[in-house]
Short mmCIF file of C-alpha atoms in Angstrom, two decimals:
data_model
loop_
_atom_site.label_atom_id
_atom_site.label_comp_id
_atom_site.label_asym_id
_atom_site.label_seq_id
_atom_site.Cartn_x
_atom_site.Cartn_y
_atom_site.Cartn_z
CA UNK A 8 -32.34 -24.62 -10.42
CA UNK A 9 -35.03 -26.63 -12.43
CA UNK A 10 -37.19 -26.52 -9.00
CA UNK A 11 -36.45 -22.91 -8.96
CA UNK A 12 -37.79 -21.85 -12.55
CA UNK A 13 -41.09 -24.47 -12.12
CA UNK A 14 -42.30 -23.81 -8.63
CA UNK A 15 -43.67 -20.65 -7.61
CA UNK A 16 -43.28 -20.73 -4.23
CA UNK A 17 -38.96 -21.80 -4.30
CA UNK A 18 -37.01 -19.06 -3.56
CA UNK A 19 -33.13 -19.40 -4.78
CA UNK A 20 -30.49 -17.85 -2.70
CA UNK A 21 -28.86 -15.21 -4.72
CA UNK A 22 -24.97 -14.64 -4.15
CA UNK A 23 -23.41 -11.58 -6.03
CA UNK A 24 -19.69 -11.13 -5.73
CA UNK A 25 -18.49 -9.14 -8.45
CA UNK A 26 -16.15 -6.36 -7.41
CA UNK A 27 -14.24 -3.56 -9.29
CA UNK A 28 -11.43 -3.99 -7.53
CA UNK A 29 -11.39 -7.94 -5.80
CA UNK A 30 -12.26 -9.71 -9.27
CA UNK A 31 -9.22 -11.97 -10.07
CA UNK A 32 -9.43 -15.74 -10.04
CA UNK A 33 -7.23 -15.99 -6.85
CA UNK A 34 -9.84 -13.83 -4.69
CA UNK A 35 -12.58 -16.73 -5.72
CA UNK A 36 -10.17 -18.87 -3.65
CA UNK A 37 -9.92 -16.67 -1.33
CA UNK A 38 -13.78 -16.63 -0.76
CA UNK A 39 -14.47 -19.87 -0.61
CA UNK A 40 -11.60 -21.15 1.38
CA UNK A 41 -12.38 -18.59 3.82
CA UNK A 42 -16.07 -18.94 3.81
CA UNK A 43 -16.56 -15.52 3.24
CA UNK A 44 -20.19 -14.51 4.93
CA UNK A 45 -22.79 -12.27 1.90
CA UNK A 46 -22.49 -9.49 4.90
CA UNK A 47 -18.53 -9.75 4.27
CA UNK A 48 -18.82 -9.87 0.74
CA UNK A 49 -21.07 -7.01 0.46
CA UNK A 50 -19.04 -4.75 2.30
CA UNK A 51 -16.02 -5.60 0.03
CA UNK A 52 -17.69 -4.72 -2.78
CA UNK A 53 -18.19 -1.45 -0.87
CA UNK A 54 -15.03 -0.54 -0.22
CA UNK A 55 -13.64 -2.27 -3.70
CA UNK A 56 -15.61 0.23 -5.14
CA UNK A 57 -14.41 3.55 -2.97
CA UNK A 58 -10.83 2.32 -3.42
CA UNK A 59 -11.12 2.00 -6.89
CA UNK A 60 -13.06 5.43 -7.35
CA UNK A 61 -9.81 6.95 -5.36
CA UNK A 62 -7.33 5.71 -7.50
CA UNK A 63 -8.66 7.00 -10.32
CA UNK A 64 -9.09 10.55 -8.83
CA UNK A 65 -5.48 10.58 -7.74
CA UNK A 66 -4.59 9.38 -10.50
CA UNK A 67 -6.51 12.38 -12.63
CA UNK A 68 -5.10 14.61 -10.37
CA UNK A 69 -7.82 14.89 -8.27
CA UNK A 70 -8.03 14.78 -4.05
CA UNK A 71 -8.11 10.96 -3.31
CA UNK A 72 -11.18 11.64 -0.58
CA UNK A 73 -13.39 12.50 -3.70
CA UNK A 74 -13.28 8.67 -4.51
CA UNK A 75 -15.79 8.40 -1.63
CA UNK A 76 -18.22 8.87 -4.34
CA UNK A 77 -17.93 4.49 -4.19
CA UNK A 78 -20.26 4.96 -0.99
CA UNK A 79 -23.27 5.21 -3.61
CA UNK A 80 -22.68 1.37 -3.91
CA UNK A 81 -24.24 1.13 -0.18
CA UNK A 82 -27.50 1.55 -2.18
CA UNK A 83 -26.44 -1.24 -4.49
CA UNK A 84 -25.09 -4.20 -1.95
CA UNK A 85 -27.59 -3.15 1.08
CA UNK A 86 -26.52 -5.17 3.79
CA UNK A 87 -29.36 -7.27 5.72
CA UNK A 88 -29.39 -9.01 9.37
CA UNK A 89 -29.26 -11.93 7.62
CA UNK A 90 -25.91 -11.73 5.60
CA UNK A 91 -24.15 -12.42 8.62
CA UNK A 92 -25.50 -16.01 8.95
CA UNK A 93 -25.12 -16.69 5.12
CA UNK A 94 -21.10 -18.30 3.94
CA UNK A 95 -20.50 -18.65 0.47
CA UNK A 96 -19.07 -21.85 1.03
CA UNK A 97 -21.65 -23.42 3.56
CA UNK A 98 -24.33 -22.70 1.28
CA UNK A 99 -22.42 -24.16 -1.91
CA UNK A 100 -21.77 -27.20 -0.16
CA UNK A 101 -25.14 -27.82 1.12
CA UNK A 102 -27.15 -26.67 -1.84
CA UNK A 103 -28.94 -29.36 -3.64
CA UNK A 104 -29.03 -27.94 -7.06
CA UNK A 105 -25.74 -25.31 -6.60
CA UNK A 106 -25.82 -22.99 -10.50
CA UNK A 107 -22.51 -20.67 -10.18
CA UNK A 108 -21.64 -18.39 -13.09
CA UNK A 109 -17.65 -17.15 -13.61
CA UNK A 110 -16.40 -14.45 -15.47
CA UNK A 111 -13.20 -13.89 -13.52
CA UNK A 112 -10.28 -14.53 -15.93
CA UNK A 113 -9.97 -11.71 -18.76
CA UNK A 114 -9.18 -9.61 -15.51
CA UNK A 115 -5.88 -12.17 -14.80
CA UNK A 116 -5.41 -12.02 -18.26
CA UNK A 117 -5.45 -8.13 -18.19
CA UNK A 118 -2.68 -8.44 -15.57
CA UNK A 119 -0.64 -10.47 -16.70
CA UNK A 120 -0.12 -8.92 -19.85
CA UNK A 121 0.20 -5.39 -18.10
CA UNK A 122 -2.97 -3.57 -19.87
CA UNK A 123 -6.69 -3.23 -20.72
CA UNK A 124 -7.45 -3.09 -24.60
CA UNK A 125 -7.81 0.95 -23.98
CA UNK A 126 -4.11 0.89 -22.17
CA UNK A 127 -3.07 -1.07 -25.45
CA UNK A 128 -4.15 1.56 -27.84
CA UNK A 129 -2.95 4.05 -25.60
CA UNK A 130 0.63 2.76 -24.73
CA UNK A 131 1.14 1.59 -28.68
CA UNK A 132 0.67 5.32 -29.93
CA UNK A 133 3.37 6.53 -27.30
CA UNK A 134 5.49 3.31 -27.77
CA UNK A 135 8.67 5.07 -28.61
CA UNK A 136 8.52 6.97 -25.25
CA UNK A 137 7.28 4.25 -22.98
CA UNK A 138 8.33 0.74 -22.28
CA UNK A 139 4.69 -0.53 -21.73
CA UNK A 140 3.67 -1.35 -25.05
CA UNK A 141 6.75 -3.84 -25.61
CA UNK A 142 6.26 -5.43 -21.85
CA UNK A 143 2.43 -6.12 -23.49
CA UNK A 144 3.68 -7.43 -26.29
CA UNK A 145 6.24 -9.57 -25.19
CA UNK A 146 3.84 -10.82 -22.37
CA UNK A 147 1.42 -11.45 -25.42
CA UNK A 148 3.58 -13.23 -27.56
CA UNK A 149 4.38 -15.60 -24.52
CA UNK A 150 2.67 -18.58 -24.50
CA UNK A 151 3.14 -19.18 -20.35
CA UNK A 152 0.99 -15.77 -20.13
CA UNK A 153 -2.39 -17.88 -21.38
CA UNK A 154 -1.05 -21.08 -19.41
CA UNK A 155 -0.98 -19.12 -16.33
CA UNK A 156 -4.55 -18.21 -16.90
CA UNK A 157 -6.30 -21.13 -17.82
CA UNK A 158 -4.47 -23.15 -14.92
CA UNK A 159 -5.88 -20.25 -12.18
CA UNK A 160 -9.30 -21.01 -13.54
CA UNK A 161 -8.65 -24.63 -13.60
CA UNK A 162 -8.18 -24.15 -9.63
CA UNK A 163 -11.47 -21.91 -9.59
CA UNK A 164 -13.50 -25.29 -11.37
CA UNK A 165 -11.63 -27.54 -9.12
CA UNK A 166 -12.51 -25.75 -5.43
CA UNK A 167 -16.09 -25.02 -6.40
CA UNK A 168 -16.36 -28.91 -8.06
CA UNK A 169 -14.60 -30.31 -4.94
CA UNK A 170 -16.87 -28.68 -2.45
CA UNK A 171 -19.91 -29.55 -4.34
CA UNK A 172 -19.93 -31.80 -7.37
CA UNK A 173 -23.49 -31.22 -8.46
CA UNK A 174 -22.69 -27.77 -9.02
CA UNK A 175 -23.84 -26.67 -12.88
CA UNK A 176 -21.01 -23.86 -13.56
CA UNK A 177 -21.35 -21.24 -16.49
CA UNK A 178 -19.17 -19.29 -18.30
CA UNK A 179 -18.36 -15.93 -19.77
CA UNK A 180 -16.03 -16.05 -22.87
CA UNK A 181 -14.21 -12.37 -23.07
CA UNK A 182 -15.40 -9.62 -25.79
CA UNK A 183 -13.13 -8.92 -28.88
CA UNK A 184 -13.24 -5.30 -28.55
CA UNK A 185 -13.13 -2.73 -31.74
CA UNK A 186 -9.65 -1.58 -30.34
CA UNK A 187 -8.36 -4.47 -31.15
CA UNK A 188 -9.41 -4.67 -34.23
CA UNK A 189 -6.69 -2.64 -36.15
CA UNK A 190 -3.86 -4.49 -37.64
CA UNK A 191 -1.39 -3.47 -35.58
CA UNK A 192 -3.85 -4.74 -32.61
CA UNK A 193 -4.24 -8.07 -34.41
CA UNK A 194 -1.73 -10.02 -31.74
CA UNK A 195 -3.33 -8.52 -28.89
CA UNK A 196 -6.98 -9.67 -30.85
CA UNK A 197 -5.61 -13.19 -31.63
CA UNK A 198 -4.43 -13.41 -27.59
CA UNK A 199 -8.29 -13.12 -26.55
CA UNK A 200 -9.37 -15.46 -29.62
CA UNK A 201 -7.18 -17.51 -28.00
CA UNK A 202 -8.25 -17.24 -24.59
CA UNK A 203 -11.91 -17.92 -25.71
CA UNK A 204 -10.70 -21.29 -27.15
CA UNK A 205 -8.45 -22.29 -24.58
CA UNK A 206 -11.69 -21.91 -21.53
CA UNK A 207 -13.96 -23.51 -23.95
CA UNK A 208 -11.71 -27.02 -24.36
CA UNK A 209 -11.42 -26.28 -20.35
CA UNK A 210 -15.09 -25.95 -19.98
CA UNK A 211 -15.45 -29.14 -22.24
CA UNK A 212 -13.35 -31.13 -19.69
CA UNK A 213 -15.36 -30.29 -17.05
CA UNK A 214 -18.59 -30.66 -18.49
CA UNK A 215 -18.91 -26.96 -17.48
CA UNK A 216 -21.16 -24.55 -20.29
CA UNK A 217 -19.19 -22.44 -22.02
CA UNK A 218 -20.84 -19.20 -22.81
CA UNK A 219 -19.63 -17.58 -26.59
CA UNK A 220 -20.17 -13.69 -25.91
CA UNK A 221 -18.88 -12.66 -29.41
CA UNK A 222 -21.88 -11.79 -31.29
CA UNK A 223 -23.13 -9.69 -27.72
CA UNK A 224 -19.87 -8.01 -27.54
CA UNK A 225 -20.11 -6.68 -31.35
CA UNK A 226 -23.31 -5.65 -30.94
CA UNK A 227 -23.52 -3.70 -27.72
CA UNK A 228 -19.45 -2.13 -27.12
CA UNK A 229 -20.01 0.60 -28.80
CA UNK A 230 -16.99 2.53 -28.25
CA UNK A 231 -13.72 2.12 -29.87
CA UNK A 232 -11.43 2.91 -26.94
CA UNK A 233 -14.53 0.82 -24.43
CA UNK A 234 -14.83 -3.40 -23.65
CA UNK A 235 -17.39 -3.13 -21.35
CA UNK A 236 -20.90 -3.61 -22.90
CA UNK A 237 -23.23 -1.11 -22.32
CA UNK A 238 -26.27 -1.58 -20.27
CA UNK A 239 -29.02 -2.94 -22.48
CA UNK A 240 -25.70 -5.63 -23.51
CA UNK A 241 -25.85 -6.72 -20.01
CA UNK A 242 -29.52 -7.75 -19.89
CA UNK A 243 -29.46 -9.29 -23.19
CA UNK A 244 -26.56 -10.95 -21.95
CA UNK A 245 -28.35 -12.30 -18.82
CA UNK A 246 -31.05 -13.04 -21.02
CA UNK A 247 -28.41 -15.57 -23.09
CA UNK A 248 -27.45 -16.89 -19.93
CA UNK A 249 -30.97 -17.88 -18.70
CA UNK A 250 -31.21 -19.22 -22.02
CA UNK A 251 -28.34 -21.93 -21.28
CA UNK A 252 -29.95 -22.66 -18.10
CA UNK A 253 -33.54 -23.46 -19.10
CA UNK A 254 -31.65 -25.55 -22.53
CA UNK A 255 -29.74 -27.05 -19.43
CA UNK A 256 -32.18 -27.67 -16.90
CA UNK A 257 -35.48 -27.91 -18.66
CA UNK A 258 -35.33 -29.53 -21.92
CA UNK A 259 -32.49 -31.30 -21.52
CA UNK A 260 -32.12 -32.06 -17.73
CA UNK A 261 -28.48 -31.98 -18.02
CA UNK A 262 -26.31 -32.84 -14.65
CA UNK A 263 -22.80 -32.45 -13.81
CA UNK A 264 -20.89 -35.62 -13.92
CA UNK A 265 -17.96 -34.50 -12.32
CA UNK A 266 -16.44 -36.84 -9.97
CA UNK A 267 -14.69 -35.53 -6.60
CA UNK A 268 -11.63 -36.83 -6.15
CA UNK A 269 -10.77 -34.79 -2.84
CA UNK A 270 -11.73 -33.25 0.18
CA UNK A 271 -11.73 -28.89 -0.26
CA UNK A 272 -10.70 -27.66 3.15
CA UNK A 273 -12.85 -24.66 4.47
CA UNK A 274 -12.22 -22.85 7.22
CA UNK A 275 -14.29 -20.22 8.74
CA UNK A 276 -11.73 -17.38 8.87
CA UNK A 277 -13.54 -14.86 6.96
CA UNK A 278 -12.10 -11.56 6.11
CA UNK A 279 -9.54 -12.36 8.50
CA UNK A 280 -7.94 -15.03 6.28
CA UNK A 281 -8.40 -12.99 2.51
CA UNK A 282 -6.13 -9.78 4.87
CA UNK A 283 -3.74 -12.68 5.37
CA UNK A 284 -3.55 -14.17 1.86
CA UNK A 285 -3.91 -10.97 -0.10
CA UNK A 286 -0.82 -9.57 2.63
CA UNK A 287 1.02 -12.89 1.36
CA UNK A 288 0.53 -11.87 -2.38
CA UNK A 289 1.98 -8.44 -1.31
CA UNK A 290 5.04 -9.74 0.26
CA UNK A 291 5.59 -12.07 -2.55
CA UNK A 292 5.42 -9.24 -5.49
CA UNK A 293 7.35 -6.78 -3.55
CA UNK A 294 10.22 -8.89 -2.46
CA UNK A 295 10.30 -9.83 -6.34
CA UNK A 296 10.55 -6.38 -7.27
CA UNK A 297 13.58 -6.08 -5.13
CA UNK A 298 15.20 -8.16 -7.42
CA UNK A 299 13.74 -6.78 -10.80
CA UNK A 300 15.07 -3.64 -13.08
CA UNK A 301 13.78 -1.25 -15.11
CA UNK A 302 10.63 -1.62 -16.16
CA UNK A 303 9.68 -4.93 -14.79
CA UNK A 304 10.92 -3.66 -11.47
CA UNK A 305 7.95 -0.90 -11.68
CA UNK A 306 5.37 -3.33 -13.02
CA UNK A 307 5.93 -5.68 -10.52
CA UNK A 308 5.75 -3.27 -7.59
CA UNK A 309 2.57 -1.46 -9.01
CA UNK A 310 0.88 -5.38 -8.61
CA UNK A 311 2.63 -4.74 -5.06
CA UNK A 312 0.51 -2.15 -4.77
CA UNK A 313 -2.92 -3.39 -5.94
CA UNK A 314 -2.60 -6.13 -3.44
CA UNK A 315 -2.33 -3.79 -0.68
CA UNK A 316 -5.13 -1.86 -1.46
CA UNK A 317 -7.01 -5.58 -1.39
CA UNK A 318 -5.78 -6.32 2.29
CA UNK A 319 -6.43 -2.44 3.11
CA UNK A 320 -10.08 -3.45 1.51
CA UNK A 321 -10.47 -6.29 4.19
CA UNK A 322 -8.96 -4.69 6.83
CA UNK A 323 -12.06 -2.23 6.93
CA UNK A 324 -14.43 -5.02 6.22
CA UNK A 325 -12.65 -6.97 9.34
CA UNK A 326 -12.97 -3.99 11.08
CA UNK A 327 -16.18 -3.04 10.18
CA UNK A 328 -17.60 -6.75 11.43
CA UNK A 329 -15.77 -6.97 14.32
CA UNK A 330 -17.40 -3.72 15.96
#
C-alpha cells in the first residue's frame, strides 16, 4: 500500500465485494474458502442486486419480474476477460502489502436481532398487534445476540490473518441513526454503542484499525426513518479511510504483527462450494423451524428463506460460468 500511494507507475489490484443481498460475515468465509474468482464475485453482486430489487417489488405488491431493474448494476460490476483468472484468495495470499477493509457485521447484527433501525420504529408503533417488536427486544436485551457477532467477525480476522499475516485490515464502526435516538429507542441505541465498543477492543487485539464513523453518521443520515449515509457521506467517508491509511502507512509505517498460528485451507471450488454452504445454512434454519412455534417458527423460516435466495444467487452465477 505505501508503494502504491508513492510510485506512480504501481497499480493496486482493486477487489470490491459488497453486495445487497450476500453481505453477512459468513459469506466472507464463504469467499475466501472457496476462492471465489472477481468474474464470480461480480456476477453475484449482479444477481444480489436483481434478487433483492424483486423482493421488494413483491413485497410492495408489485410483479416480482420488475425487480430486473438490478440488471442496471451490469454497468456498475462490468465484467472483464480478466476476472476469470483473478481469486480473492490467491491474490490475498500472494500479495506483498494485502490492505482489506470490513464492514460486514451491523448486517449479522441486523439479523440477529430480527430488524433494521427503520423496522424498529416501524414494528414498536404497531407493537400491540405484532410480535416483532418484543422478538427485537428480547434479542436486544440478550447479551449472546452481540457475542454471536463479534465471534463471526473474530472468524472473518482470523481466515483473512491466517491466509496472509501481513494483511493491514480496516474497519467500519456502525452509524447511531436518528431513529434510535428517541427514548423508547434508547436500548436498541445502547445495543449499537455497544457493538462499536465491543469491535474496537476486537480490533485492538488484532492490531487491526478501528474506524469511529459516529461524527460521519450524524452529519450525513439525514433522514429519521434512513441509516445509510447519503452520497457525499460516502466519499467523505472514503476520504477518512484514506486518511488511516496514509497515518498508517506513511507517517507511521505501521505493520501487522499478527502471528499465524495455522494453516487456512482454500480450495478452488468457486461458486460451486458458496451453492453448497449457503444450501447447508438453508437446511439448518429450516429443519429448526420445524421445531419452533409461533413467532420464532416464522422468523426462523423467513432466514430459511434468505438463504435460498443466496444459493438461487450462485446457482445462476455457477451457471452463468459454466456456459
Amino acid at each position: 500500500m505505501s508503494l502504491a500511494l508513492t510510485d506512480d507507475e504501481l497499480l493496486p489490484e482493486v477487489i470490491n465485494a459488497f453486495s445487497l443481498t450476500i453481505n453477512k460475515t459468513e459469506h466472507i468465509d464463504y469467499f475466501k474458502k472457496n476462492n471465489l474468482s472477481v468474474e464470480e464475485i461480480k456476477l453475484s453482486q449482479i444477481y444480489s442486486a436483481i434478487s433483492a430489487f424483486s423482493k421488494v417489488m413483491t413485497d410492495l405488491g408489485f410483479p416480482k419480474f420488475f425487480g430486473k431493474i438490478g440488471n442496471i448494476y451490469r454497468l456498475i460490476y462490468n465484467i472483464n476477460e480478466r476476472d476469470k483468472n483473478i481469486r480473492i484468495s490467491s491474490l490475498l495470499k500472494y500479495s506483498k502489502e494485502p490492505v482489506v477493509i470490513c464492514s460486514s457485521g451491523v448486517n449479522d447484527l441486523m439479523r440477529e436481532i430480527g430488524a433494521n433501525p427503520f423496522g424498529i420504529k416501524k414494528d414498536y408503533k404497531y407493537r400491540e398487534i405484532k410480535p416483532n417488536y418484543y422478538y427485537t427486544l428480547e434479542k436486544t436485551s440478550d447479551p449472546k445476540t452481540l457475542e454471536n457477532v463479534m465471534e463471526s467477525i473474530e472468524k472473518n480476522y482470523n481466515s483473512i490473518l491466517s491466509i496472509n499475516d501481513k494483511t493491514d485490515i480496516y474497519t467500519l464502526g456502525a452509524y447511531v441513526p436518528k431513529s434510535l435516538q428517541k427514548n423508547e429507542m434508547n436500548i436498541f441505541r445502547d445495543l449499537a454503542i455497544s457493538y462499536n465498543e465491543n469491535l474496537q477492543d476486537l480490533c485492538n487485539q488484532y492490531g487491526i484499525t478501528f474506524i469511529n464513523t459516529d461524527e460521519i453518521g450524524k452529519e450525513f443520515i439525514k433522514s429519521k426513518n434512513n441509516f445509510h449515509i447519503s452520497s457525499t457521506g460516502h466519499s467523505m467517508l472514503a476520504n477518512y479511510i484514506l486518511s488511516y491509511m496514509y497515518r498508517n502507512k506513511i507517517i507511521e509505517n505501521r505493520h501487522s504483527t499478527y502471528q499465524r498460528n495455522e494453516i487456512y485451507e482454500i480450495s478452488n471450488n468457486g461458486a460451486k462450494g458458496v451453492v453448497e454452504a449457503t444450501l447447508n445454512d438453508y437446511n439448518k434454519c429450516f429443519y429448526e423451524a420445524m421445531d419452533l412455534i409461533g413467532y420464532y417458527r416464522e422468523r426462523m423460516l423467513f432466514l430459511a428463506d434468505e438463504h435460498k435466495r443466496e444459493t438461487e444467487i450462485f446457482q445462476k452465477v455457477l451457471k452463468s460460468t459454466s456456459k
